[in-house]
Short mmCIF file of C-alpha atoms and ligand atoms in Angstrom, two decimals:
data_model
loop_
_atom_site.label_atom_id
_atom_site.label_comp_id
_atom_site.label_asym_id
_atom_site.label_seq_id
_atom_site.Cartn_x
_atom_site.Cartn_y
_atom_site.Cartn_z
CA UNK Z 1 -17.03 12.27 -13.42
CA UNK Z 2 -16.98 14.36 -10.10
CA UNK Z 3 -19.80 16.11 -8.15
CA UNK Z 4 -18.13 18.88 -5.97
CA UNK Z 5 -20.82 20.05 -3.46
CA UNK Z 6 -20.96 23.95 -1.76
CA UNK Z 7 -19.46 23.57 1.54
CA UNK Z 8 -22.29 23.53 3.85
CA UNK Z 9 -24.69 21.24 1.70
CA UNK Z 10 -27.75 19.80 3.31
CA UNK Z 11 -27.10 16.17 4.06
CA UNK Z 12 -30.60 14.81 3.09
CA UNK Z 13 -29.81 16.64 -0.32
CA UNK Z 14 -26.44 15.08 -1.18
CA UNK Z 15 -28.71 11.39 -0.23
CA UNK Z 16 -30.95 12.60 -2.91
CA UNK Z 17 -28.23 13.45 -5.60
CA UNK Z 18 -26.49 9.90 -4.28
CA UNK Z 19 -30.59 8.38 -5.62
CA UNK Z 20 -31.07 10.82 -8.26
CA UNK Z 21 -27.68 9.22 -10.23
CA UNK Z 22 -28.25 5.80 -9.23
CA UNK Z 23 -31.45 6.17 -11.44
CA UNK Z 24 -29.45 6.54 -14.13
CA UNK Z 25 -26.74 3.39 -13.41
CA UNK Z 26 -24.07 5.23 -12.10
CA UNK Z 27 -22.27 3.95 -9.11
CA UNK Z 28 -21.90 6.81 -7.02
CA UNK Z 29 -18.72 7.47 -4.17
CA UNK Z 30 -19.28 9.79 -1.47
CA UNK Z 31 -15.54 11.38 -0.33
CA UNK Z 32 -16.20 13.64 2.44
CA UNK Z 33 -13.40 16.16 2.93
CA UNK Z 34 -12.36 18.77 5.48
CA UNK Z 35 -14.70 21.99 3.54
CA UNK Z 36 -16.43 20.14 0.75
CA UNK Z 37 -17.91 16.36 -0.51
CA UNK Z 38 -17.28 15.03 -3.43
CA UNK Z 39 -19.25 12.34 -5.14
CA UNK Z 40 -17.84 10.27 -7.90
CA UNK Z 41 -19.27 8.88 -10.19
CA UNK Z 42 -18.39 5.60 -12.05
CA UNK Z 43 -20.20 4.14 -15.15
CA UNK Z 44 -20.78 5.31 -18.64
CA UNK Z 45 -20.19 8.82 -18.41
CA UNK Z 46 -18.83 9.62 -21.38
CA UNK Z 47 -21.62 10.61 -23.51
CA UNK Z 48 -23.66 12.16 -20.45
CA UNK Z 49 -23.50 15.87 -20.84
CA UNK Z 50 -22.58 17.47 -17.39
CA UNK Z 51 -25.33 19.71 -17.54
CA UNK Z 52 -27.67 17.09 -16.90
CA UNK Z 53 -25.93 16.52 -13.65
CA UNK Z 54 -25.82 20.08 -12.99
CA UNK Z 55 -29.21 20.40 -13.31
CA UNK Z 56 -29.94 18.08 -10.06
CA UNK Z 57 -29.66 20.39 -7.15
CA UNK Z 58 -28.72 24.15 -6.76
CA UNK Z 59 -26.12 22.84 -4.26
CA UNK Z 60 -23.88 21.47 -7.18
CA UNK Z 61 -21.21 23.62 -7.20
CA UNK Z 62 -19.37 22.55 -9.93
CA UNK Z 63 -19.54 18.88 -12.59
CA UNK Z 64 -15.98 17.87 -13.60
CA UNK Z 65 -14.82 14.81 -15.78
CA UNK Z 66 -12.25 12.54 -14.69
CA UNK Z 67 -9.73 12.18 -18.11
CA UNK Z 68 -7.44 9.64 -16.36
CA UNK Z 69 -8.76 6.01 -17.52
CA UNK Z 70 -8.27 5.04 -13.67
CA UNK Z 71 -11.45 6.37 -12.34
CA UNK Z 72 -11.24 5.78 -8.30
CA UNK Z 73 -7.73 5.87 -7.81
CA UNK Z 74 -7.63 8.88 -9.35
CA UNK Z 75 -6.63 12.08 -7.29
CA UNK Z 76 -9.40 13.87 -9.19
CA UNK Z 77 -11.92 11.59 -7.98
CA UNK Z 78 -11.55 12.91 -4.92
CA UNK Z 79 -11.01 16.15 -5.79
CA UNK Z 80 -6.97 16.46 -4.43
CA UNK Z 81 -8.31 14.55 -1.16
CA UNK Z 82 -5.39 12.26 -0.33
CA UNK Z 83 -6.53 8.86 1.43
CA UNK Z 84 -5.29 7.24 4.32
CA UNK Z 85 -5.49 3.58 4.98
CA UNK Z 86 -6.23 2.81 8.94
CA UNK Z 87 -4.83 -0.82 9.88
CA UNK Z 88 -5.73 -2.12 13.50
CA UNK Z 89 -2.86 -3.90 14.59
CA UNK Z 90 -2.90 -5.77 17.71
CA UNK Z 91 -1.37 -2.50 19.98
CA UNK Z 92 -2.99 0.41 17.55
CA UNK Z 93 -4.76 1.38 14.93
CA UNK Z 94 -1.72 2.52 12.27
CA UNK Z 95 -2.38 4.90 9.71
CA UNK Z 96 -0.76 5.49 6.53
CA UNK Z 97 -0.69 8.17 4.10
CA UNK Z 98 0.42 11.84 2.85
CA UNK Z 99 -0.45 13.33 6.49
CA UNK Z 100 1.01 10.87 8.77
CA UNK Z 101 4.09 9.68 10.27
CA UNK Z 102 6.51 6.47 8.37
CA UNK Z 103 5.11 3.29 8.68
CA UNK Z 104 8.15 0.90 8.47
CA UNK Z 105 7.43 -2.81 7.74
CA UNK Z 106 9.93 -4.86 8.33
CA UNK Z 107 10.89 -8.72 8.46
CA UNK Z 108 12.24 -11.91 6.76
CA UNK Z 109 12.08 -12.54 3.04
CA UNK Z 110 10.30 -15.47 4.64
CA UNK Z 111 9.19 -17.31 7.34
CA UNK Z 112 11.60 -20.03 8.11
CA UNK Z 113 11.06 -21.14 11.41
CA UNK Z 114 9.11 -20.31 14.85
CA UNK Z 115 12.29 -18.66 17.00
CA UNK Z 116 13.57 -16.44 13.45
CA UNK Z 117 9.79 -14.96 13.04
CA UNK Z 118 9.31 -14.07 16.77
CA UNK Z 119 12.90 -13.10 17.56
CA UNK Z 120 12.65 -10.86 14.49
CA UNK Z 121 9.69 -9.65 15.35
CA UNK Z 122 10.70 -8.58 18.39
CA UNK Z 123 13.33 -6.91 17.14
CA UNK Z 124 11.72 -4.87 14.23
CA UNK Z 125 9.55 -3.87 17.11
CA UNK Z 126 12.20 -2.68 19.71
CA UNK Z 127 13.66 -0.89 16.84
CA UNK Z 128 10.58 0.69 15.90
CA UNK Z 129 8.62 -1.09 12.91
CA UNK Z 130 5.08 -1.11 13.27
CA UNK Z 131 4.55 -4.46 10.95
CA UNK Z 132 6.51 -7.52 10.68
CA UNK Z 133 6.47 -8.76 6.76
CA UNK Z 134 7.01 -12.49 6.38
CA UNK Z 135 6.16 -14.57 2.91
CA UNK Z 136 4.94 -18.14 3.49
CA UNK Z 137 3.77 -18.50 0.08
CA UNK Z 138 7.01 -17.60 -2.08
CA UNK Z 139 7.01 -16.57 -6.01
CA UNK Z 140 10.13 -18.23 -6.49
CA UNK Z 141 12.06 -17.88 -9.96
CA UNK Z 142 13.00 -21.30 -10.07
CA UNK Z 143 10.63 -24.03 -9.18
CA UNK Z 144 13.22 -25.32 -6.79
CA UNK Z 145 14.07 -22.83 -4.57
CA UNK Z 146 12.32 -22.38 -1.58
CA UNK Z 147 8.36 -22.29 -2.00
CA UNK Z 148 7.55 -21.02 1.40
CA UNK Z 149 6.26 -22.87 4.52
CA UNK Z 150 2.90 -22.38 3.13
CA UNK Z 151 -0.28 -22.80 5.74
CA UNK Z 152 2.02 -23.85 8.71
CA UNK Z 153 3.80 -20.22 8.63
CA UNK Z 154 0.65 -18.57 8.50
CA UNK Z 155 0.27 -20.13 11.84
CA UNK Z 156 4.39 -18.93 12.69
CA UNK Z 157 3.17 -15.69 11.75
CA UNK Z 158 -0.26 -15.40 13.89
CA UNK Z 159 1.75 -16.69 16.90
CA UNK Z 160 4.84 -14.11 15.73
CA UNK Z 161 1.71 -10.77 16.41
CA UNK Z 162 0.47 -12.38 19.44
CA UNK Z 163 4.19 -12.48 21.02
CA UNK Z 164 4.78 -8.78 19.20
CA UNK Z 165 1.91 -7.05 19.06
CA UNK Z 166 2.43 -5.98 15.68
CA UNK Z 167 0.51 -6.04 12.49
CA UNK Z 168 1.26 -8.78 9.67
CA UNK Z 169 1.45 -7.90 5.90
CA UNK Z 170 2.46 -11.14 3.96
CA UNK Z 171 1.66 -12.15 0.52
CA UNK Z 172 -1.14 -14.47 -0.91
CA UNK Z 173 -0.52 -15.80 -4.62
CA UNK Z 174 -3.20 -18.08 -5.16
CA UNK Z 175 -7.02 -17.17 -5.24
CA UNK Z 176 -7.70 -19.66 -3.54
CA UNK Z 177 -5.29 -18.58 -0.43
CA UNK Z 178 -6.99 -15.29 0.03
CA UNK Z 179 -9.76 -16.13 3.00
CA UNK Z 180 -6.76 -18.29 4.38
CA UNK Z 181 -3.86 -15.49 4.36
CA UNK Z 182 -6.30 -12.93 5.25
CA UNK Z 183 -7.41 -13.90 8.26
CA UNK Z 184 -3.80 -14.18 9.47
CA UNK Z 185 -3.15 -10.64 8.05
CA UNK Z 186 -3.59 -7.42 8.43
CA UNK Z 187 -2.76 -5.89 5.37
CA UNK Z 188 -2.96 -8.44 2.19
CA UNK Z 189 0.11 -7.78 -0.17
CA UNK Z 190 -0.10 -8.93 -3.73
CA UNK Z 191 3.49 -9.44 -5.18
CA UNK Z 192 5.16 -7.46 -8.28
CA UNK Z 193 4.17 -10.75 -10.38
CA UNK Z 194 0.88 -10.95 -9.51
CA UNK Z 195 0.17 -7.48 -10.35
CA UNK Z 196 -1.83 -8.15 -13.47
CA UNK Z 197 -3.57 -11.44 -11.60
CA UNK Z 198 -6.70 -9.85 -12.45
CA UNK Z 199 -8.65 -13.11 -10.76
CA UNK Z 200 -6.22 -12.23 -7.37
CA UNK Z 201 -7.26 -8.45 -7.81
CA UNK Z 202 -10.79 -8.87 -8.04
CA UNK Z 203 -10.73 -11.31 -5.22
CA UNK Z 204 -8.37 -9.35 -2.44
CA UNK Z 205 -10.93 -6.46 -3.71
CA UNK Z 206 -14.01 -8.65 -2.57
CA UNK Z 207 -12.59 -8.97 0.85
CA UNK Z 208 -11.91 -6.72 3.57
CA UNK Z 209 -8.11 -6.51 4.96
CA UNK Z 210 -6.26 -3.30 3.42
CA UNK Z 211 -3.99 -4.41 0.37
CA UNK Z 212 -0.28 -3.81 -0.35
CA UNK Z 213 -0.11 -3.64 -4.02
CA UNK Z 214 3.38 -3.89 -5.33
CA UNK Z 215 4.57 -2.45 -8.65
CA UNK Z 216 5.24 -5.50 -10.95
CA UNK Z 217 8.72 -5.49 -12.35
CA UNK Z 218 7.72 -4.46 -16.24
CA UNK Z 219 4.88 -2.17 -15.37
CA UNK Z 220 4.46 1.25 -16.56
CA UNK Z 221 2.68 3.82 -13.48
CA UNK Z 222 -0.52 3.23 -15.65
CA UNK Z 223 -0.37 -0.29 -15.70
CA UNK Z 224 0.09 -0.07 -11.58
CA UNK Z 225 -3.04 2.33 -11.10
CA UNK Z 226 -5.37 0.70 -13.72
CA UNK Z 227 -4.54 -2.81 -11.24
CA UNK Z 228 -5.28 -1.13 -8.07
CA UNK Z 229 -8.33 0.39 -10.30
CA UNK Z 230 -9.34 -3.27 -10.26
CA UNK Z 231 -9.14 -3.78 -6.14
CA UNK Z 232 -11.12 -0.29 -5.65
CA UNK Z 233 -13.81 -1.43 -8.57
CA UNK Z 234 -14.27 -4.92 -6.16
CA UNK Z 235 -15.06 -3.07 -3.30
CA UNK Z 236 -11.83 -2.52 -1.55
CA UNK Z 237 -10.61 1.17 -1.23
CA UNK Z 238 -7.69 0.05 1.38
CA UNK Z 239 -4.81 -0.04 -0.81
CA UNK Z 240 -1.23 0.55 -0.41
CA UNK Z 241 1.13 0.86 -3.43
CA UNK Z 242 4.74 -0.52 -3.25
CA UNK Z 243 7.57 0.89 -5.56
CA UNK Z 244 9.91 -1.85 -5.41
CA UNK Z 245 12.10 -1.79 -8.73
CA UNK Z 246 11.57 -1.82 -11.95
CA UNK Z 247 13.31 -3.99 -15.21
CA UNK Z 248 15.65 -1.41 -16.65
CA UNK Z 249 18.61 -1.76 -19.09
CA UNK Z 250 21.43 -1.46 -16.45
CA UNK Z 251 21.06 -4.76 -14.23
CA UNK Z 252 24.82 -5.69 -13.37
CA UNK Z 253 25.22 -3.63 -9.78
CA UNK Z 254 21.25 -3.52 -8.67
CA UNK Z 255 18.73 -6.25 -8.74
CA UNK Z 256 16.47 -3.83 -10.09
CA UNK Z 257 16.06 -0.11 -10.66
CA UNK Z 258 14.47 1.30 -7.82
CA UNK Z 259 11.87 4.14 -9.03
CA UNK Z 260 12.48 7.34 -6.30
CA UNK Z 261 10.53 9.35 -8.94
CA UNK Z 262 7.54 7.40 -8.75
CA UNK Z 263 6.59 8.81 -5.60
CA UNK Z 264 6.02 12.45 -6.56
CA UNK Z 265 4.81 11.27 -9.76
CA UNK Z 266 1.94 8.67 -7.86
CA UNK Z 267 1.30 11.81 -5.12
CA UNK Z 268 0.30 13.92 -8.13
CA UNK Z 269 -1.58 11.18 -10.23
CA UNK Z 270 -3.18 9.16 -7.47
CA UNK Z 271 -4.78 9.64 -3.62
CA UNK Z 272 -3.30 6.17 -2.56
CA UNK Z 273 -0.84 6.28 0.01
CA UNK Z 274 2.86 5.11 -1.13
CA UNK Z 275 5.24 2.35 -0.27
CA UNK Z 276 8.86 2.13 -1.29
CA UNK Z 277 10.69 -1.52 -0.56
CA UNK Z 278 14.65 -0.69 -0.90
CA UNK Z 279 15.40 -4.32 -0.11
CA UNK Z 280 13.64 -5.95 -3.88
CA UNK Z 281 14.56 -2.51 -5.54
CA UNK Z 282 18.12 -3.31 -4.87
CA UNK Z 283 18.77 -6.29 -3.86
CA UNK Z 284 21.63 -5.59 -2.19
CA UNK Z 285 21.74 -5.34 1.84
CA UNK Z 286 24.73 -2.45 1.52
CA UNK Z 287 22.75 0.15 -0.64
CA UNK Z 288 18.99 -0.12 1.65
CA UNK Z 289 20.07 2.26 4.33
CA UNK Z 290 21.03 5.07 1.11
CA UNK Z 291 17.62 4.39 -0.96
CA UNK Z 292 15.01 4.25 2.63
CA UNK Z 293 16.54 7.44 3.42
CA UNK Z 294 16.12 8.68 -0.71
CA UNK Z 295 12.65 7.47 0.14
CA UNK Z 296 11.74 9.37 2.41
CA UNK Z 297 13.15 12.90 1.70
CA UNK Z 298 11.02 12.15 -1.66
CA UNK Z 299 8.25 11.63 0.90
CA UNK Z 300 7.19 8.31 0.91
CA UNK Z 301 4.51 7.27 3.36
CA UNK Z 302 5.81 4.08 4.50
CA UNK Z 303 8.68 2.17 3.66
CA UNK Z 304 9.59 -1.87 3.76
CA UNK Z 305 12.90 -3.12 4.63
CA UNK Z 306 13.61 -7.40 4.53
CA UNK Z 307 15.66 -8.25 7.96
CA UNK Z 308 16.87 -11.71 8.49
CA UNK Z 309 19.15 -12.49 12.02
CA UNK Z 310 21.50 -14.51 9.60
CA UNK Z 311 21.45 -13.16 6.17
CA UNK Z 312 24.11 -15.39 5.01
CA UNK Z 313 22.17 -18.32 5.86
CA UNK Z 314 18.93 -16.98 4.39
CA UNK Z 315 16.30 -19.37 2.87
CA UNK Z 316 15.46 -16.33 0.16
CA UNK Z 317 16.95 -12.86 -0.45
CA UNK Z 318 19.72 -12.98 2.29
CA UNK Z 319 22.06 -10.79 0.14
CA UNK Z 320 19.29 -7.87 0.34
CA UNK Z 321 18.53 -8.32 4.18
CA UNK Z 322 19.76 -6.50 6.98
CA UNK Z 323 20.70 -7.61 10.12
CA UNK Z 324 18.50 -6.59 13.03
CA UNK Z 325 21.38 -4.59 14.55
CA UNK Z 326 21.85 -2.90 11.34
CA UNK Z 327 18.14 -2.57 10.83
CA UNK Z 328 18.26 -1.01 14.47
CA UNK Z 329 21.00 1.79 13.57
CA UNK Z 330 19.26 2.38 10.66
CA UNK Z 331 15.74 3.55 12.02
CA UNK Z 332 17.72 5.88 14.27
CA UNK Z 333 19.75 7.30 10.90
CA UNK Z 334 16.57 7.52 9.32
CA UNK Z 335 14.81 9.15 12.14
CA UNK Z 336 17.23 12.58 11.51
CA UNK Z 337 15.88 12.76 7.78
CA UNK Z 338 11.96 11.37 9.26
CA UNK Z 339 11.87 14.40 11.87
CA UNK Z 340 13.58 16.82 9.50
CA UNK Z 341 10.60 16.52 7.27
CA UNK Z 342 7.74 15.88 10.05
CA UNK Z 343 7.06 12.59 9.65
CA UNK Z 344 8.84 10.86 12.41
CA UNK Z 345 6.57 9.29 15.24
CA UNK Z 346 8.45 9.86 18.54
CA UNK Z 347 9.70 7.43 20.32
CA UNK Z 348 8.07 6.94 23.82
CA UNK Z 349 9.93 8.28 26.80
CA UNK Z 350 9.76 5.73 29.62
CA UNK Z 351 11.21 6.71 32.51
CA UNK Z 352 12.03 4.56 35.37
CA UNK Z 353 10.65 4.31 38.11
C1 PEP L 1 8.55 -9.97 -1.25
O1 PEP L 1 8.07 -8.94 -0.75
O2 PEP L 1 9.13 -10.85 -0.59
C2 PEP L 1 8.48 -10.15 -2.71
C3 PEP L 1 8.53 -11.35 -3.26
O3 PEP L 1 8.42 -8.99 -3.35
P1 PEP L 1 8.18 -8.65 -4.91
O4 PEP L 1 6.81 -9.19 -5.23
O5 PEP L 1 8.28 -7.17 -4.93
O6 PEP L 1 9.26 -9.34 -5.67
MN1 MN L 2 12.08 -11.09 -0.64
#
C-alpha cells in the first residue's frame, strides 16, 4: 500500500501519518520526490480497507494498493520514482540509475595476481570505467577449477583502488565473508547462484555497502525482484540488478542467453537501477562489444564487461574477456551510441600546459 501526499504537505503532518501507521504495525517508507512524497507501507495490508488510511489527514491525496507481491522494489511503491544508488569511490561519488550517465565496471574474471589487478585497473580507468570488478571468492562449476585467491585478493584488490582510485564491486559467497568482502568493497555483488541464498540476502541486506544483485541463471524476473525484495526488507535499499544470461534451449554458440528485454521490462516493473554483464551472458569475448552496445540503446544504466591482459592465459573466463586494448576501443565505440542517447559522461579535456 501507498500514501501519495498533496504537494506542499506540512512536514510535521507527514511525521504524524509516519506515527499514526506505525500504531497499527505497519512499517512505513518515506520516498520523497521532486512534487510529491510517498509513504509505503509494508505489513498486513491486505484486509485493511484504504479508507481507514484515508481517513488520517486531509493532506492524503490519494491510498493505492501495491498488487505486485514485491512490495519495495516495486515501481509503485514509489509511485514511478526511479532510484539511484550513490557509491563513493575513492575519486567520486558515482551514481547509477535511469537519470544518469553509464557506469561501466570492468576487470578480471578474477584476481590472479598483484601486477594483473593494478595494471588492469589502470587500464579500465584510462579507458574510462569507473569500477574495477575482480572475484576472489569464485563459484566455480567444478570443485577443481580455480576457487579464487580468497582473503589475500581482497587485500590485491584494496591495494588495486588505492593505486586507481576506483571503486571495487567483487563478489562474497559465504555469509560468513560478508563483513570481510565488504569492507574491501564498495558495492557487494551476490552471484547468479547465490540469488536465492536467502541467508546471503538477508545478511548483505543487514549491512551497508550498495549490492549488485545478479539474475541467477534459471530465474524468472519475479524470482529476481522477490530476492532483491529480500535485501530491501533487511534494511538495504542500495541495490543494483545484473542481467547476465539466462538458461535457454539454444546453448551451442552462447554461454547463455543474454536477456536485452529485461531491461525495459525491469524499468517498467521495478525503480532499481539496471546492470547488463555481456561478458557471462555470452561468454564469448567476440560478441561483448555487439550486446554492451544492444545494452545500452535498450537503456541500461550501467554495464559490466570482464577484461583480462592475457585472456588466453586466463585463470577463469578468458574466452569471454577482452583485452584492455580492445576494452579501450570499445568504450570509445560505445561512447557514439552513449552520447546519442544522453548518457555518456564526457571525457575531461586536459590541456597542456
Ligand atoms: C562473475 O561476475 O564473475 C560471475 C561469476 O558472475 P555470475 O554470477 O553472473 O556467473
Ligand atoms: Mn567471470
Amino acid at each position: 500500500m501507498i500514501i501519495i501526499m498533496k504537494s506542499g504537505s506540512p512536514e510535521a503532518e507527514i511525521e504524524r501519518i509516519i506515527e499514526e501507521v506505525k500504531q497499527i504495525n505497519l512499517t512505513p517508507e518515506k520516498i520523497t520526490g521532486a512534487q510529491q512524497v510517498v509513504i509505503g507501507l509494508v505489513g498486513e495490508t491486505a484486509t485493511l480497507e484504504l479508507s481507514r488510511i484515508e481517513e488520517l489527514s486531509l493532506w492524503i491525496q490519494q491510498v493505492l494498493r501495491v498488487g505486485k507481491p514485491f512490495k519495495r522494489a516495486s515501481l509503485e511503491f514509489r509511485h514511478g520514482h526511479h532510484s539511484e544508488v550513490l557509491v563513493s569511490t575513492p575519486n567520486e561519488v558515482v551514481a547509477f540509475g535511469k537519470n544518469h550517465p553509464v557506469v561501466v565496471v570492468a576487470g578480471p574474471c578474477s584476481v590472479e595476481n598483484e601486477e594483473m589487478i593494478i595494471g588492469t585497473a589502470m587500464q579500465v580507468k584510462s579507458a574510462g570505467a569507473k569500477f574495477l570488478r575482480g572475484g576472489a571468492y569464485k563459484p566455480r562449476t567444478s570443485p577443481y577449477a580455480f576457487q579464487g585467491h580468497g582473503e589475500s585478493a581482497l587485500e590485491l584488490l584494496a591495494a588495486a583502488r588505492e593505486a586507481s582510485g576506483l571503486g571495487i564491486i567483487t563478489e562474497v559467497m559465504d555469509t560468513a565473508d560478508v563483513d570481510k568482502v565488504a569492507e574491501v568493497a564498495d558495492v557487494v555483488q551476490v552471484g547468479a547462484r547465490n540469488m536465492q541464498n536467502f541467508a546471503l540476502l538477508k545478511k548483505v541486506g543487514s549491512q551497508n555497502k550498495p549490492v549488485l544483485l545478479k539474475r541467477g541463471m534459471a530465474a524468472t524476473i519475479d524470482d529476481w525482484l522477490m530476492a532483491a525484495e529480500y535485501v530491501l526488507a533487511a534494511g538495504n535499499s542500495n541495490i543494483i540488478l545484473c542481467e547476465r544470461g539466462i538458461r535457454t534451449f539454444d546453448q551451442k554458440y552462447t554461454r547463455n542467453t543474454l536477456d536485452l528485454s529485461s531491461i525495459p521490462v525491469l524499468r517498467s516493473l521495478t525503480h532499481l537501477p539496471i546492470m547488463i554483464d555481456p561478458s557471462h551472458g555470452t561468454g564469448k569475448s567476440d560478441y561483448v562489444p555487439s550486446m554492451a552496445a544492444a545494452a545500452i540503446a535498450a537503456g541500461t544504466d550501467s554495464l559490466m564487461i570482464e577484461v583480462h591482459p592475457n585472456p588466453a592465459k586466463a585463470l577463469s573466463d578468458g574466452p569471454q574477456s577482452l583485452t584492455p586494448e580492445i576494452f579501450d576501443r570499445l568504450m570509445k565505440e560505445l561512447s557514439v551510441i552513449g552520447n546519442t542517447v544522453g548518457r555518456w559522461s564526457q571525457p575531461k579535456v586536459v590541456f597542456a600546459q
